[in-house]
Amino acid sequence: MGRTFDFTLTATDGRARTGVIDTPRGAIRTPAFMPVGTAATVKAMLPESVAATGADILLGNTYHLMLRPTAERIARLGGLHGFMNWDRPILTDSGGFQVMSLAELRKLTEEGVTFRSHIDGSRHMLTPERSMEIQRLLGSDIVMCFDECPALPADRDRIADSMELSMRWAARSKAAFGDRPGHALFGIQQGGLEEDLRKASAEALVDIGFDGYAVGGLAVGEGQEAMFACLDYAPEQLPQDKPRYLMGVGKPDDIVGAVKRGIDMMDCVLPSRSGRTGQAWTRRGQVNIKNARHADDPRPLDEACACPACRSYSRAYLHHVFRAGEMISGMLLTWHNLHYYQDLMGRMRDAISSGEFNAFEREFHAEREAGDI
Ligand SMILES: CNc1nc2c(CCNCc3ccccc3)c3nc(N)[nH]c(=O)c3cc2[nH]1
Ligand SMILES: [Zn+2]
């Protein structure tokens, strides 16, 4: 294992970029999509299957793992990589976002957030310092600052106060993180949809100094148009020589639009969560496999797809096992969706490398208009 964490840009096309993040546990090709492994598992997938889809890195979560089985237990067992049998890079979120969206009886102060577990009601506290300790115990390669992500819509004063709190927490996160060669700490930009507040947040983070920078506070109900309007300026407020990570995004067309606007990394529960409900993402749009029209269809989900579901099973079979509630249904559709997302990222990396991103984007949208899927 080397001891470095380095980002190298290999090509740009307009504002879109492609490159590689070298870490001691392996390289991350960007733009990258990171599957979410909430409770130390990418639901319905074996780790080797996640790797087979082309994922170079996956996400873990401070909030879920601190509650169960606790970070201390995972550390005693050798850390998250050994625990969940994934030896490539892991990025962990800092827990703040999940506390605000999952926990009960939350109390937010300058110090941090106290809350009750959504699992058993036990009382817990997360602070920048505790979040850094948990992520160190987990052994994650990319650590996220402890931040506050305000729900939108919110008035400007609320957004400003929240952003300033997050910047104070970013400084405390950096101080608590210390100097850990081979491990990275990412700052998280806040500021809602306010360009000047986003700028102030970016400047505060650069002053503190991070190995990468996330665009936080989006994909919280503002809608694609408002998100893209913010991405028309926010990524370029962040250092161009460091990875830019857009948190919690998104649907395939969100991802294409974000890469077009200079984003290098994304994560979303959508491909795995929707796979478990029978929603398949294909080049030609979404297919709900539970729909009766698939009951006798001998064709694969997507003729152009090389995943195990599309190579070896018919729509009729997938329709049947979903209707019957069989476990293989979620396994096959999750695998397909994660494969489709990684295939999309690979096609974008290639398009940017050959200076053909605009042609790629046109083709991407044209295929989806084709209809009849
Ligand atoms: C969906 N929209 C959205 N997600 C956001 C997240 C969470 C990103 N996903 C992490 C995750 C990890 C494991 C399991 C599940 C999720 C954010 N995280 C932080 N720290 N800050 C944000 O501003 C922020 C904004 C977001 N918007
Ligand atoms: Zn497939």
mmCIF file of C-alpha atoms and ligand atoms in Angstrom:
data_model
loop_
_atom_site.group_PDB
_atom_site.id
_atom_site.type_symbol
_atom_site.label_atom_id
_atom_site.label_comp_id
_atom_site.label_asym_id
_atom_site.label_seq_id
_atom_site.Cartn_x
_atom_site.Cartn_y
_atom_site.Cartn_z
ATOM 1 C CA MET A 1 0.000 0.000 0.000
ATOM 2 C CA GLY A 2 1.403 3.396 -0.997
ATOM 3 C CA ARG A 3 0.990 6.307 1.361
ATOM 4 C CA THR A 4 -0.313 8.964 -1.044
ATOM 5 C CA PHE A 5 -3.640 10.399 -2.093
ATOM 6 C CA ASP A 6 -3.306 12.119 -5.491
ATOM 7 C CA PHE A 7 -5.782 13.452 -8.051
ATOM 8 C CA THR A 8 -4.600 13.652 -11.672
ATOM 9 C CA LEU A 9 -6.761 15.275 -14.378
ATOM 10 C CA THR A 10 -6.203 13.456 -17.690
ATOM 11 C CA ALA A 11 -8.580 15.367 -19.994
ATOM 12 C CA THR A 12 -11.227 18.082 -20.022
ATOM 13 C CA ASP A 13 -14.019 18.842 -22.502
ATOM 14 C CA GLY A 14 -15.750 22.121 -21.753
ATOM 15 C CA ARG A 15 -16.273 22.070 -18.002
ATOM 16 C CA ALA A 16 -16.390 18.264 -17.919
ATOM 17 C CA ARG A 17 -13.225 16.545 -16.614
ATOM 18 C CA THR A 18 -11.879 13.027 -16.432
ATOM 19 C CA GLY A 19 -9.015 11.786 -14.286
ATOM 20 C CA VAL A 20 -7.807 9.378 -11.619
ATOM 21 C CA ILE A 21 -7.640 9.576 -7.825
ATOM 22 C CA ASP A 22 -4.783 7.381 -6.615
ATOM 23 C CA THR A 23 -5.233 6.021 -3.098
ATOM 24 C CA PRO A 24 -3.317 3.367 -1.123
ATOM 25 C CA ARG A 25 -6.243 0.979 -1.692
ATOM 26 C CA GLY A 26 -6.484 1.517 -5.424
ATOM 27 C CA ALA A 27 -7.320 4.003 -8.156
ATOM 28 C CA ILE A 28 -10.671 5.751 -8.607
ATOM 29 C CA ARG A 29 -11.504 6.642 -12.206
ATOM 30 C CA THR A 30 -13.401 9.935 -12.463
ATOM 31 C CA PRO A 31 -16.087 10.887 -13.135
ATOM 32 C CA ALA A 32 -16.992 8.179 -10.616
ATOM 33 C CA PHE A 33 -20.284 6.843 -9.298
ATOM 34 C CA MET A 34 -20.090 5.480 -5.741
ATOM 35 C CA PRO A 35 -22.653 2.808 -4.748
ATOM 36 C CA VAL A 36 -24.041 3.277 -1.265
ATOM 37 C CA GLY A 37 -23.313 0.605 1.348
ATOM 38 C CA THR A 38 -25.314 1.985 4.269
ATOM 39 C CA ALA A 39 -25.002 -0.769 6.909
ATOM 40 C CA ALA A 40 -21.705 -2.253 5.685
ATOM 41 C CA THR A 41 -23.364 -3.859 2.691
ATOM 42 C CA VAL A 42 -24.543 -2.734 -0.734
ATOM 43 C CA LYS A 43 -27.996 -4.218 -0.314
ATOM 44 C CA ALA A 44 -28.668 -7.420 -2.321
ATOM 45 C CA MET A 45 -25.089 -7.502 -3.648
ATOM 46 C CA LEU A 46 -21.952 -9.470 -2.735
ATOM 47 C CA PRO A 47 -18.838 -7.240 -2.645
ATOM 48 C CA GLU A 48 -17.331 -9.155 -5.579
ATOM 49 C CA SER A 49 -20.512 -8.418 -7.557
ATOM 50 C CA VAL A 50 -20.214 -4.697 -6.736
ATOM 51 C CA ALA A 51 -16.595 -4.819 -7.988
ATOM 52 C CA ALA A 52 -17.745 -6.661 -11.140
ATOM 53 C CA THR A 53 -20.094 -3.783 -12.010
ATOM 54 C CA GLY A 54 -16.992 -1.544 -12.298
ATOM 55 C CA ALA A 55 -17.251 0.330 -9.006
ATOM 56 C CA ASP A 56 -13.825 1.548 -7.803
ATOM 57 C CA ILE A 57 -15.114 2.901 -4.471
ATOM 58 C CA LEU A 58 -18.212 2.569 -2.293
ATOM 59 C CA LEU A 59 -19.851 4.559 0.462
ATOM 60 C CA GLY A 60 -20.225 3.711 4.126
ATOM 61 C CA ASN A 61 -22.096 5.679 6.716
ATOM 62 C CA THR A 62 -21.110 7.022 10.112
ATOM 63 C CA TYR A 63 -24.705 7.423 11.338
ATOM 64 C CA HIS A 64 -25.846 3.866 10.674
ATOM 65 C CA LEU A 65 -22.619 2.145 11.742
ATOM 66 C CA MET A 66 -22.203 4.114 14.980
ATOM 67 C CA LEU A 67 -25.628 2.860 16.070
ATOM 68 C CA ARG A 68 -25.151 -0.697 14.873
ATOM 69 C CA PRO A 69 -22.772 -2.536 15.261
ATOM 70 C CA THR A 70 -20.822 0.554 16.604
ATOM 71 C CA ALA A 71 -17.542 1.871 15.194
ATOM 72 C CA GLU A 72 -15.597 0.449 18.151
ATOM 73 C CA ARG A 73 -16.748 -3.105 17.357
ATOM 74 C CA ILE A 74 -15.826 -2.697 13.660
ATOM 75 C CA ALA A 75 -12.404 -1.358 14.699
ATOM 76 C CA ARG A 76 -11.853 -4.342 17.015
ATOM 77 C CA LEU A 77 -12.671 -6.586 14.039
ATOM 78 C CA GLY A 78 -10.050 -4.906 11.827
ATOM 79 C CA GLY A 79 -12.001 -2.031 10.286
ATOM 80 C CA LEU A 80 -14.756 -1.697 7.710
ATOM 81 C CA HIS A 81 -12.751 -3.050 4.726
ATOM 82 C CA GLY A 82 -12.073 -6.410 6.432
ATOM 83 C CA PHE A 83 -15.466 -6.472 8.125
ATOM 84 C CA MET A 84 -17.407 -6.165 4.851
ATOM 85 C CA ASN A 85 -14.801 -7.821 2.592
ATOM 86 C CA TRP A 86 -14.214 -4.781 0.329
ATOM 87 C CA ASP A 87 -10.502 -4.040 -0.132
ATOM 88 C CA ARG A 88 -10.887 -1.065 -2.475
ATOM 89 C CA PRO A 89 -11.403 2.562 -1.344
ATOM 90 C CA ILE A 90 -14.303 3.462 0.953
ATOM 91 C CA LEU A 91 -15.680 6.976 1.473
ATOM 92 C CA THR A 92 -17.768 7.526 4.592
ATOM 93 C CA ASP A 93 -20.268 10.331 5.060
ATOM 94 C CA SER A 94 -19.979 12.194 8.361
ATOM 95 C CA GLY A 95 -23.446 11.393 9.699
ATOM 96 C CA GLY A 96 -24.922 14.886 9.937
ATOM 97 C CA PHE A 97 -27.195 14.500 6.956
ATOM 98 C CA GLN A 98 -28.554 11.152 8.118
ATOM 99 C CA VAL A 99 -29.147 12.383 11.672
ATOM 100 C CA MET A 100 -31.346 15.192 10.316
ATOM 101 C CA SER A 101 -33.239 12.829 8.031
ATOM 102 C CA LEU A 102 -33.488 9.658 10.139
ATOM 103 C CA ALA A 103 -32.999 10.226 13.882
ATOM 104 C CA GLU A 104 -35.637 11.299 16.383
ATOM 105 C CA LEU A 105 -35.639 14.029 19.043
ATOM 106 C CA ARG A 106 -32.677 15.824 17.488
ATOM 107 C CA LYS A 107 -31.141 18.823 19.270
ATOM 108 C CA LEU A 108 -28.651 20.940 17.346
ATOM 109 C CA THR A 109 -26.189 23.214 19.183
ATOM 110 C CA GLU A 110 -22.817 24.816 18.390
ATOM 111 C CA GLU A 111 -21.220 21.703 19.893
ATOM 112 C CA GLY A 112 -22.995 19.223 17.626
ATOM 113 C CA VAL A 113 -26.201 17.182 17.447
ATOM 114 C CA THR A 114 -27.770 15.012 20.140
ATOM 115 C CA PHE A 115 -30.381 12.525 18.980
ATOM 116 C CA ARG A 116 -32.125 9.279 19.697
ATOM 117 C CA SER A 117 -31.419 6.211 17.600
ATOM 118 C CA HIS A 118 -34.140 5.357 15.073
ATOM 119 C CA ILE A 119 -33.317 1.709 15.860
ATOM 120 C CA ASP A 120 -33.715 1.468 19.660
ATOM 121 C CA GLY A 121 -34.252 5.019 20.957
ATOM 122 C CA SER A 122 -30.859 5.152 22.697
ATOM 123 C CA ARG A 123 -29.316 8.619 23.112
ATOM 124 C CA HIS A 124 -26.272 9.646 21.049
ATOM 125 C CA MET A 125 -24.230 12.740 20.193
ATOM 126 C CA LEU A 126 -22.354 13.579 17.018
ATOM 127 C CA THR A 127 -19.802 16.381 16.957
ATOM 128 C CA PRO A 128 -17.067 17.114 14.401
ATOM 129 C CA GLU A 129 -14.584 15.450 16.762
ATOM 130 C CA ARG A 130 -16.720 12.341 17.359
ATOM 131 C CA SER A 131 -17.466 12.008 13.622
ATOM 132 C CA MET A 132 -13.732 12.094 12.832
ATOM 133 C CA GLU A 133 -13.084 9.471 15.525
ATOM 134 C CA ILE A 134 -15.810 7.179 14.150
ATOM 135 C CA GLN A 135 -14.546 7.500 10.570
ATOM 136 C CA ARG A 136 -11.005 6.769 11.792
ATOM 137 C CA LEU A 137 -12.238 3.672 13.672
ATOM 138 C CA LEU A 138 -14.021 2.522 10.499
ATOM 139 C CA GLY A 139 -10.765 2.968 8.577
ATOM 140 C CA SER A 140 -12.347 4.805 5.656
ATOM 141 C CA ASP A 141 -10.015 6.196 2.996
ATOM 142 C CA ILE A 142 -11.998 9.381 2.311
ATOM 143 C CA VAL A 143 -13.487 11.099 5.370
ATOM 144 C CA MET A 144 -16.218 13.764 5.124
ATOM 145 C CA CYS A 145 -16.368 16.829 7.375
ATOM 146 C CA PHE A 146 -19.200 16.952 9.897
ATOM 147 C CA ASP A 147 -21.665 19.440 8.469
ATOM 148 C CA GLU A 148 -25.272 20.601 8.627
ATOM 149 C CA CYS A 149 -27.381 20.318 5.486
ATOM 150 C CA PRO A 150 -30.445 22.608 5.735
ATOM 151 C CA ALA A 151 -33.718 21.411 4.197
ATOM 152 C CA LEU A 152 -34.850 23.538 1.244
ATOM 153 C CA PRO A 153 -36.744 25.780 0.793
ATOM 154 C CA ALA A 154 -35.243 27.906 3.564
ATOM 155 C CA ASP A 155 -34.880 31.668 3.901
ATOM 156 C CA ARG A 156 -31.536 33.290 3.225
ATOM 157 C CA ASP A 157 -30.747 34.002 6.885
ATOM 158 C CA ARG A 158 -31.289 30.352 7.812
ATOM 159 C CA ILE A 159 -29.057 29.244 4.928
ATOM 160 C CA ALA A 160 -26.340 31.731 5.909
ATOM 161 C CA ASP A 161 -26.400 30.780 9.611
ATOM 162 C CA SER A 162 -26.310 27.087 8.748
ATOM 163 C CA MET A 163 -23.454 27.521 6.268
ATOM 164 C CA GLU A 164 -21.402 29.480 8.804
ATOM 165 C CA LEU A 165 -21.962 26.777 11.430
ATOM 166 C CA SER A 166 -20.836 24.144 8.923
ATOM 167 C CA MET A 167 -17.685 26.153 8.218
ATOM 168 C CA ARG A 168 -16.863 26.295 11.952
ATOM 169 C CA TRP A 169 -17.480 22.554 12.086
ATOM 170 C CA ALA A 170 -15.230 22.089 9.026
ATOM 171 C CA ALA A 171 -12.365 23.761 10.913
ATOM 172 C CA ARG A 172 -12.990 21.537 13.954
ATOM 173 C CA SER A 173 -13.173 18.467 11.661
ATOM 174 C CA LYS A 174 -9.810 19.326 10.114
ATOM 175 C CA ALA A 175 -8.215 19.892 13.538
ATOM 176 C CA ALA A 176 -9.577 16.565 14.825
ATOM 177 C CA PHE A 177 -8.650 14.671 11.637
ATOM 178 C CA GLY A 178 -4.977 15.443 12.150
ATOM 179 C CA ASP A 179 -2.310 14.305 9.722
ATOM 180 C CA ARG A 180 -3.127 10.882 8.250
ATOM 181 C CA PRO A 181 -0.978 10.045 5.181
ATOM 182 C CA GLY A 182 -2.889 8.028 2.604
ATOM 183 C CA HIS A 183 -6.221 9.136 4.038
ATOM 184 C CA ALA A 184 -8.163 12.136 2.717
ATOM 185 C CA LEU A 185 -10.470 14.664 4.346
ATOM 186 C CA PHE A 186 -13.060 16.387 2.130
ATOM 187 C CA GLY A 187 -14.705 19.703 2.986
ATOM 188 C CA ILE A 188 -18.399 20.218 2.155
ATOM 189 C CA GLN A 189 -19.606 23.448 0.558
ATOM 190 C CA GLN A 190 -22.962 24.738 1.749
ATOM 191 C CA GLY A 191 -24.906 27.930 0.990
ATOM 192 C CA GLY A 192 -28.169 26.652 -0.506
ATOM 193 C CA LEU A 193 -28.980 28.224 -3.872
ATOM 194 C CA GLU A 194 -27.309 31.545 -2.985
ATOM 195 C CA GLU A 195 -24.275 32.186 -5.226
ATOM 196 C CA ASP A 196 -22.591 34.601 -2.803
ATOM 197 C CA LEU A 197 -23.049 32.275 0.184
ATOM 198 C CA ARG A 198 -21.661 29.379 -1.886
ATOM 199 C CA LYS A 199 -18.652 31.562 -2.744
ATOM 200 C CA ALA A 200 -18.098 32.469 0.902
ATOM 201 C CA SER A 201 -18.320 28.789 1.833
ATOM 202 C CA ALA A 202 -15.816 27.790 -0.872
ATOM 203 C CA GLU A 203 -13.355 30.474 0.313
ATOM 204 C CA ALA A 204 -13.701 29.369 3.930
ATOM 205 C CA LEU A 205 -13.008 25.743 2.980
ATOM 206 C CA VAL A 206 -9.982 26.606 0.808
ATOM 207 C CA ASP A 207 -8.554 28.659 3.704
ATOM 208 C CA ILE A 208 -8.811 25.588 5.938
ATOM 209 C CA GLY A 209 -7.442 23.335 3.174
ATOM 210 C CA PHE A 210 -8.823 19.935 2.149
ATOM 211 C CA ASP A 211 -7.868 17.001 -0.096
ATOM 212 C CA GLY A 212 -11.186 17.274 -1.949
ATOM 213 C CA TYR A 213 -14.335 19.361 -1.895
ATOM 214 C CA ALA A 214 -17.985 18.303 -1.906
ATOM 215 C CA VAL A 215 -20.936 20.326 -3.154
ATOM 216 C CA GLY A 216 -23.387 19.674 -0.335
ATOM 217 C CA GLY A 217 -26.839 21.025 0.386
ATOM 218 C CA LEU A 218 -28.326 19.943 -2.945
ATOM 219 C CA ALA A 219 -30.665 17.111 -4.011
ATOM 220 C CA VAL A 220 -32.826 18.086 -1.047
ATOM 221 C CA GLY A 221 -36.008 18.851 -2.975
ATOM 222 C CA GLU A 222 -34.940 21.871 -5.024
ATOM 223 C CA GLY A 223 -35.544 20.056 -8.338
ATOM 224 C CA GLN A 224 -33.213 19.475 -11.295
ATOM 225 C CA GLU A 225 -33.524 22.931 -12.831
ATOM 226 C CA ALA A 226 -32.530 24.735 -9.611
ATOM 227 C CA MET A 227 -29.784 22.189 -8.960
ATOM 228 C CA PHE A 228 -28.283 22.688 -12.433
ATOM 229 C CA ALA A 229 -28.535 26.475 -12.030
ATOM 230 C CA CYS A 230 -26.453 26.137 -8.851
ATOM 231 C CA LEU A 231 -24.025 23.761 -10.569
ATOM 232 C CA ASP A 232 -23.553 26.380 -13.284
ATOM 233 C CA TYR A 233 -21.339 28.235 -10.767
ATOM 234 C CA ALA A 234 -20.693 26.171 -7.589
ATOM 235 C CA PRO A 235 -18.172 23.529 -8.803
ATOM 236 C CA GLU A 236 -15.935 26.211 -10.309
ATOM 237 C CA GLN A 237 -15.857 28.098 -7.010
ATOM 238 C CA LEU A 238 -13.902 25.055 -5.727
ATOM 239 C CA PRO A 239 -10.219 24.293 -6.526
ATOM 240 C CA GLN A 240 -9.898 22.846 -10.032
ATOM 241 C CA ASP A 241 -6.980 20.569 -9.063
ATOM 242 C CA LYS A 242 -8.915 18.690 -6.370
ATOM 243 C CA PRO A 243 -11.836 16.230 -6.721
ATOM 244 C CA ARG A 244 -15.322 17.754 -6.649
ATOM 245 C CA TYR A 245 -18.002 15.468 -5.110
ATOM 246 C CA LEU A 246 -21.715 16.179 -5.564
ATOM 247 C CA MET A 247 -23.501 14.479 -2.667
ATOM 248 C CA GLY A 248 -26.628 12.389 -3.094
ATOM 249 C CA VAL A 249 -27.022 12.609 -6.884
ATOM 250 C CA GLY A 250 -28.860 11.108 -8.696
ATOM 251 C CA LYS A 251 -30.954 9.928 -11.618
ATOM 252 C CA PRO A 252 -28.938 9.201 -14.812
ATOM 253 C CA ASP A 253 -29.847 12.544 -16.403
ATOM 254 C CA ASP A 254 -28.890 14.364 -13.181
ATOM 255 C CA ILE A 255 -25.513 12.629 -13.354
ATOM 256 C CA VAL A 256 -24.872 13.551 -16.997
ATOM 257 C CA GLY A 257 -25.795 17.188 -16.267
ATOM 258 C CA ALA A 258 -23.553 17.274 -13.188
ATOM 259 C CA VAL A 259 -20.545 15.809 -15.027
ATOM 260 C CA LYS A 260 -21.132 18.376 -17.793
ATOM 261 C CA ARG A 261 -20.824 21.084 -15.118
ATOM 262 C CA GLY A 262 -17.507 19.888 -13.645
ATOM 263 C CA ILE A 263 -18.433 17.259 -11.037
ATOM 264 C CA ASP A 264 -16.014 14.317 -10.554
ATOM 265 C CA MET A 265 -17.767 12.067 -7.971
ATOM 266 C CA MET A 266 -21.367 11.259 -7.040
ATOM 267 C CA ASP A 267 -23.282 8.870 -4.785
ATOM 268 C CA CYS A 268 -26.944 7.881 -4.711
ATOM 269 C CA VAL A 269 -29.149 5.164 -3.218
ATOM 270 C CA LEU A 270 -31.336 5.240 -6.346
ATOM 271 C CA PRO A 271 -29.898 2.379 -8.453
ATOM 272 C CA SER A 272 -29.901 -0.044 -5.518
ATOM 273 C CA ARG A 273 -33.115 1.149 -3.836
ATOM 274 C CA SER A 274 -35.082 1.305 -7.100
ATOM 275 C CA GLY A 275 -33.661 -2.086 -8.150
ATOM 276 C CA ARG A 276 -35.331 -3.633 -5.114
ATOM 277 C CA THR A 277 -38.679 -2.145 -6.137
ATOM 278 C CA GLY A 278 -38.512 -3.386 -9.733
ATOM 279 C CA GLN A 279 -37.400 -0.142 -11.380
ATOM 280 C CA ALA A 280 -34.737 -0.807 -14.036
ATOM 281 C CA TRP A 281 -32.679 1.997 -15.576
ATOM 282 C CA THR A 282 -31.741 1.448 -19.215
ATOM 283 C CA ARG A 283 -30.245 3.525 -22.025
ATOM 284 C CA ARG A 284 -33.739 4.032 -23.330
ATOM 285 C CA GLY A 285 -35.293 5.075 -20.027
ATOM 286 C CA GLN A 286 -36.946 3.381 -17.068
ATOM 287 C CA VAL A 287 -38.631 -0.017 -17.112
ATOM 288 C CA ASN A 288 -40.959 -1.077 -14.289
ATOM 289 C CA ILE A 289 -40.578 -4.837 -14.553
ATOM 290 C CA LYS A 290 -43.695 -5.471 -12.411
ATOM 291 C CA ASN A 291 -45.864 -4.033 -15.198
ATOM 292 C CA ALA A 292 -48.119 -6.771 -16.709
ATOM 293 C CA ARG A 293 -46.852 -6.025 -20.238
ATOM 294 C CA HIS A 294 -43.608 -7.864 -19.411
ATOM 295 C CA ALA A 295 -45.255 -11.144 -18.314
ATOM 296 C CA ASP A 296 -44.639 -12.963 -21.631
ATOM 297 C CA ASP A 297 -41.713 -10.946 -22.973
ATOM 298 C CA PRO A 298 -38.789 -13.279 -23.814
ATOM 299 C CA ARG A 299 -36.380 -10.363 -24.493
ATOM 300 C CA PRO A 300 -33.773 -9.284 -21.945
ATOM 301 C CA LEU A 301 -34.254 -6.055 -20.022
ATOM 302 C CA ASP A 302 -31.740 -4.300 -22.274
ATOM 303 C CA GLU A 303 -30.252 -6.002 -25.359
ATOM 304 C CA ALA A 304 -27.241 -3.666 -25.164
ATOM 305 C CA CYS A 305 -26.395 -4.582 -21.559
ATOM 306 C CA ALA A 306 -23.736 -7.180 -20.606
ATOM 307 C CA CYS A 307 -24.840 -7.650 -16.978
ATOM 308 C CA PRO A 308 -25.866 -11.121 -15.644
ATOM 309 C CA ALA A 309 -29.563 -10.143 -15.590
ATOM 310 C CA CYS A 310 -29.574 -9.091 -19.259
ATOM 311 C CA ARG A 311 -27.292 -11.925 -20.421
ATOM 312 C CA SER A 312 -29.209 -14.804 -18.886
ATOM 313 C CA TYR A 313 -32.774 -13.837 -17.991
ATOM 314 C CA SER A 314 -35.917 -12.676 -19.820
ATOM 315 C CA ARG A 315 -38.190 -9.829 -18.833
ATOM 316 C CA ALA A 316 -40.840 -12.515 -18.279
ATOM 317 C CA TYR A 317 -38.650 -14.218 -15.709
ATOM 318 C CA LEU A 318 -37.785 -10.944 -13.935
ATOM 319 C CA HIS A 319 -41.473 -10.021 -13.946
ATOM 320 C CA HIS A 320 -42.329 -13.386 -12.389
ATOM 321 C CA VAL A 321 -39.751 -13.334 -9.594
ATOM 322 C CA PHE A 322 -40.730 -9.749 -8.684
ATOM 323 C CA ARG A 323 -44.418 -10.628 -8.578
ATOM 324 C CA ALA A 324 -43.528 -13.728 -6.493
ATOM 325 C CA GLY A 325 -41.363 -11.639 -4.118
ATOM 326 C CA GLU A 326 -38.348 -13.876 -4.708
ATOM 327 C CA MET A 327 -34.970 -12.643 -3.362
ATOM 328 C CA ILE A 328 -33.312 -13.105 -6.758
ATOM 329 C CA SER A 329 -35.503 -10.275 -8.093
ATOM 330 C CA GLY A 330 -33.777 -7.536 -6.063
ATOM 331 C CA MET A 331 -30.375 -9.149 -6.653
ATOM 332 C CA LEU A 332 -30.681 -9.175 -10.449
ATOM 333 C CA LEU A 333 -32.190 -5.715 -10.839
ATOM 334 C CA THR A 334 -29.762 -4.115 -8.372
ATOM 335 C CA TRP A 335 -26.893 -5.708 -10.275
ATOM 336 C CA HIS A 336 -28.310 -4.429 -13.580
ATOM 337 C CA ASN A 337 -28.840 -0.878 -12.269
ATOM 338 C CA LEU A 338 -25.365 -0.622 -10.725
ATOM 339 C CA HIS A 339 -23.868 -2.058 -13.926
ATOM 340 C CA TYR A 340 -25.829 0.489 -16.003
ATOM 341 C CA TYR A 341 -24.610 3.371 -13.802
ATOM 342 C CA GLN A 342 -20.973 2.245 -14.058
ATOM 343 C CA ASP A 343 -21.344 1.740 -17.828
ATOM 344 C CA LEU A 344 -22.729 5.296 -18.068
ATOM 345 C CA MET A 345 -19.729 6.659 -16.113
ATOM 346 C CA GLY A 346 -17.308 4.725 -18.365
ATOM 347 C CA ARG A 347 -18.949 6.081 -21.520
ATOM 348 C CA MET A 348 -18.687 9.628 -20.131
ATOM 349 C CA ARG A 349 -15.014 9.154 -19.204
ATOM 350 C CA ASP A 350 -14.322 7.955 -22.768
ATOM 351 C CA ALA A 351 -16.351 10.773 -24.328
ATOM 352 C CA ILE A 352 -14.478 13.421 -22.315
ATOM 353 C CA SER A 353 -11.109 11.817 -23.187
ATOM 354 C CA SER A 354 -11.956 12.012 -26.899
ATOM 355 C CA GLY A 355 -13.452 15.500 -26.695
ATOM 356 C CA GLU A 356 -16.892 14.226 -27.651
ATOM 357 C CA PHE A 357 -18.897 14.889 -24.510
ATOM 358 C CA ASN A 358 -21.437 17.079 -26.345
ATOM 359 C CA ALA A 359 -22.092 14.307 -28.888
ATOM 360 C CA PHE A 360 -22.396 11.815 -26.004
ATOM 361 C CA GLU A 361 -24.928 14.069 -24.236
ATOM 362 C CA ARG A 362 -27.022 14.467 -27.406
ATOM 363 C CA GLU A 363 -27.042 10.678 -27.960
ATOM 364 C CA PHE A 364 -27.842 10.060 -24.283
ATOM 365 C CA HIS A 365 -31.008 12.190 -24.492
ATOM 366 C CA ALA A 366 -31.978 11.001 -27.999
ATOM 367 C CA GLU A 367 -31.912 7.320 -26.922
ATOM 368 C CA ARG A 368 -34.319 8.088 -24.086
ATOM 369 C CA GLU A 369 -36.825 9.689 -26.451
ATOM 370 C CA ALA A 370 -36.885 6.495 -28.515
ATOM 371 C CA GLY A 371 -39.734 5.207 -26.377
ATOM 372 C CA ASP A 372 -41.203 1.685 -26.449
ATOM 373 C CA ILE A 373 -38.993 0.063 -23.876
HETATM 374 C C1 LIG B 1 -30.075 12.465 -1.570
HETATM 375 N N1 LIG B 1 -29.680 13.852 -1.511
HETATM 376 C C2 LIG B 1 -28.653 14.223 -0.742
HETATM 377 N N2 LIG B 1 -27.874 13.372 -0.041
HETATM 378 C C3 LIG B 1 -27.004 14.155 0.630
HETATM 379 C C4 LIG B 1 -26.006 13.785 1.546
HETATM 380 C C5 LIG B 1 -25.781 12.318 1.845
HETATM 381 C C6 LIG B 1 -25.024 11.679 0.695
HETATM 382 N N3 LIG B 1 -25.190 10.221 0.694
HETATM 383 C C7 LIG B 1 -24.443 9.596 1.751
HETATM 384 C C8 LIG B 1 -24.969 8.263 2.176
HETATM 385 C C9 LIG B 1 -24.078 7.378 2.711
HETATM 386 C C10 LIG B 1 -24.520 6.116 3.107
HETATM 387 C C11 LIG B 1 -25.846 5.783 3.012
HETATM 388 C C12 LIG B 1 -26.756 6.696 2.460
HETATM 389 C C13 LIG B 1 -26.312 7.946 2.037
HETATM 390 C C14 LIG B 1 -25.265 14.831 2.177
HETATM 391 N N4 LIG B 1 -24.303 14.504 3.096
HETATM 392 C C15 LIG B 1 -23.663 15.494 3.757
HETATM 393 N N5 LIG B 1 -22.754 15.193 4.695
HETATM 394 N N6 LIG B 1 -23.891 16.820 3.487
HETATM 395 C C16 LIG B 1 -24.781 17.214 2.542
HETATM 396 O O1 LIG B 1 -24.961 18.428 2.327
HETATM 397 C C17 LIG B 1 -25.528 16.182 1.847
HETATM 398 C C18 LIG B 1 -26.506 16.527 0.894
HETATM 399 C C19 LIG B 1 -27.254 15.505 0.301
HETATM 400 N N7 LIG B 1 -28.287 15.517 -0.575
HETATM 401 ZN ZN ZN B 2 -28.374 -5.357 -17.555
#
